[in-house]
Amino acid sequence: MWLLSGGAAVTGHGQLGAPRSRRLQPERSAPGSRIPIMVLKVFFPSCCCSADSGLLIGRWIPEQNSAVILAVVHFPFIPFQVKQYLSEVQKVSQVEIVVLGTWCNNKQEKEESLGKFLDDLGTIFSHEPWLQLSKEKGSKFWTCHTLSRQAGTPQEDQIILIYYDQRKAMLSQLHPPEMSLDNQPGVIPAPDASKLAAVFDTVARSEVLFLTDRYDDGPLKLSHWQSEGVEASIIVELAKQASVPVCMLLTLLLSLVSGLCRSRIFKFWPLSFIWSKLSTCEQVGYRLEHLKFVFSNQKAENQNQLMRKANIFVSLLLDVALGIMLLSWLYRKNRIGQLADALIPVADHVAQELQDLLQWLMGVPAGLKMNRALDQVLGRFFLYHIHLWISYIHLLSPFIEMILWYVGLSACLGLTVVLSILSDIIALLTFHIYCFYVYGARLYCLKIYGLSSLWRLFRGKKWNVLRQRVDSCSYDLDQLRLLVVIVQGLIHFLVDLIDSLPLYSIGLRLCRSYRLAAGVKFRVLEQEAGRPLRLLMQINPLSYGSVVQTYRLPTYSCYPKDSWGSLCKKLFFGELIYPWKQKGDKQD
Amino acid sequence: MEERRSISDIYGGRLALQRRSYSPSCREFCLGCPRLSLRSLTAATCAVWLVAYGLFALCQNSMVLSTAIFITLLGLLGYLHFVKIDQETLLIIGSLGIQMTSSYASGKESTTFIEMGKVKDVVINEAIYMQKVIYYLCILLKDPVEPQRVSQVVPVFQSAKPRLDCLIEVYRSCQEILAHQAVTSTSP
């Protein structure tokens, strides 16, 4: 939509012009539907809806006038023990859990004595305001009262009853994480922080309250989401036990390997230059860093680090799985031999094409008159290059199959490693094209600078078309170079995609969507006049785009992010395009 | 308390407005958009198939026809799931917040909930939309750093686009609830 006027401009007659902020008068509400002064919000866990009568315990948030109920304490209990237990829980979890009121579930006929007993409890556990929730047999609608000691009589508070799923609220994480930076339990959140985040925070921090279930022999009998039996999985427990020695062993191995890599042998000049230029070494180094991060002995400090570890682990697993699949396909039916046999003729063919092109240019290309001397010099120079290159390829030809066989074995390290090796092989095989491109581009660049400095002299006069010899040569080479650059760019893009996609987060969003929450949504349940408003609070999951954006893993190369436009611009102005990206290098 | 009415949108099409009041501080407005018309669906399918048959006559490859079938099916599914909105709902709960739900033709529902603490005001704005000047209802959000500034404008009923009469009704209800909300939040 195209916005013309901002601000509160309401014109009853559809006139444009200077916005007039005339407010419409609100309707006089009908008598009888007067909105009461105080609104009390009660967050009730849906797992406790069928619990027996007892006391309600939870947290009271006075700024928002809301009560978050965490559990129900059943009869019989001793009030002193209840207070003791609550103070212990408060010390451990740093959440102010108190007795908020009473819950009465009349499964049989209405019991008068129970009602009076519950009323008396209000005097033992003093809390302002004192909640009284009760449910009749066979009825969906509850009766809610609040008692305020100061006023003495029950007030006309409007109560909103919001049901929430305790398990999902406990395991979910709100995005954007407002309280993730200060994980200290005693920190009071900022007054304008999200109010619903406070509810989630309360449930998440009261984990210690949910550790006892009804099969434990404790002083109190509680009802909450774990009261049917604490949820756990044998596989997860076994994995946790096994992970400590496995992590230690792997950390040792990885430190050995990285120590070897950093040894003095590789520091000498020719070797270090080559290692830094090959993308394979970078990719392997990157994966090594990842492995060290995942198998380190430290536990993840916060949610972000945990997700990052999980994402890297799943990404590594997928990488290795794809690599092994490729390996099994490649080593069947002598495909390596076929590949090696096909490589030499292709190189020969490309060399022959280049020689033909150069012969054509040295003659009279497209009827243009050229500088004979320069033509011959450059042409012979390039022909000699090609001759050298072909000789080297022919020298290597008996060993190519063996080299390919051993290089193919590296696929068990991962698909990304194979792709990087492929990209490096392409770069090495087309090295001669790169050399020609460099010579041609440098000469062309010089000519362009010369021209541009002379441009001012030619302005206003008759435009003289100056043709350069190296011009046409470098245009054709540019096409070849562009093709190579495009292929390499695609390979790097694929590698980056596999590297940076947060697979674990996407899987979590697919299977357990309540874990990653963008917010909440409310559904209004059946209402009855005179009863409190009943709402169901559900978790609104994060969209896939936000998941990818939040949990993207950082990659080392920014090659695909360079727009193709800037690439073409570089080609036109003769600036060099480097095929190898170094970590932290800025483009020329 | 429920009420159903038929109103018109900015193009003159018919919309169904359903207004519900669950309690004095909780109101819901439901706008039903016109359904997918058979005429436009037939026209689109015929166009795609004519092009496919033309290409088939040129290149005699039956893959063209299969691709046309796939394109039509996927396009229709994508349109129903991502583009065509069936119903838009605005639920305003005093002291909790404002919730906007859009239900798509395939059954997907996308919900946004804005807490009452973040809502500065609900207003009706004018806008230039193509060659018309239209009114639209929007929610102004407070800036967390500076409470007097407006950080974001969230338009409501973006695909239904009702006319001013419906907007005035929704505006009045919202202002009533917001006014009481302001009173309760300032009183001790």
Coordinates of C-alpha atoms in Angstrom, one line a residue, chain A residues 14 45 62 87 97 106 136 175 202 247 258 276 298 315 401 406 435 478 507 518 540 576 587:
Chain A
G14 CA -13.3 11.8 2.2
P45 CA -2.2 -25.3 33.2
P62 CA 1.6 -7.6 40.5
S87 CA 10.7 -21.7 50.6
I97 CA 6.3 -19.4 44.4
N106 CA -16.6 -31.4 42.9
E136 CA -18.9 -28.6 39.0
H175 CA 12.2 -15.3 19.6
T202 CA 8.3 -18.4 35.2
C247 CA 34.1 -36.3 23.5
S258 CA 45.6 -29.9 14.1
S276 CA 46.4 -20.9 1.4
Q298 CA 32.5 -27.5 27.7
S315 CA 25.2 -30.7 9.0
E401 CA 43.8 -42.6 -12.8
Y406 CA 43.1 -41.7 -4.1
C435 CA 47.3 -16.9 -17.5
D478 CA 36.5 -13.3 -21.4
G507 CA 14.1 -30.2 11.6
A518 CA 7.6 -16.4 17.6
N540 CA 2.8 -19.5 17.5
L576 CA 41.4 -8.9 -12.3
Q587 CA 38.5 -8.1 -3.2

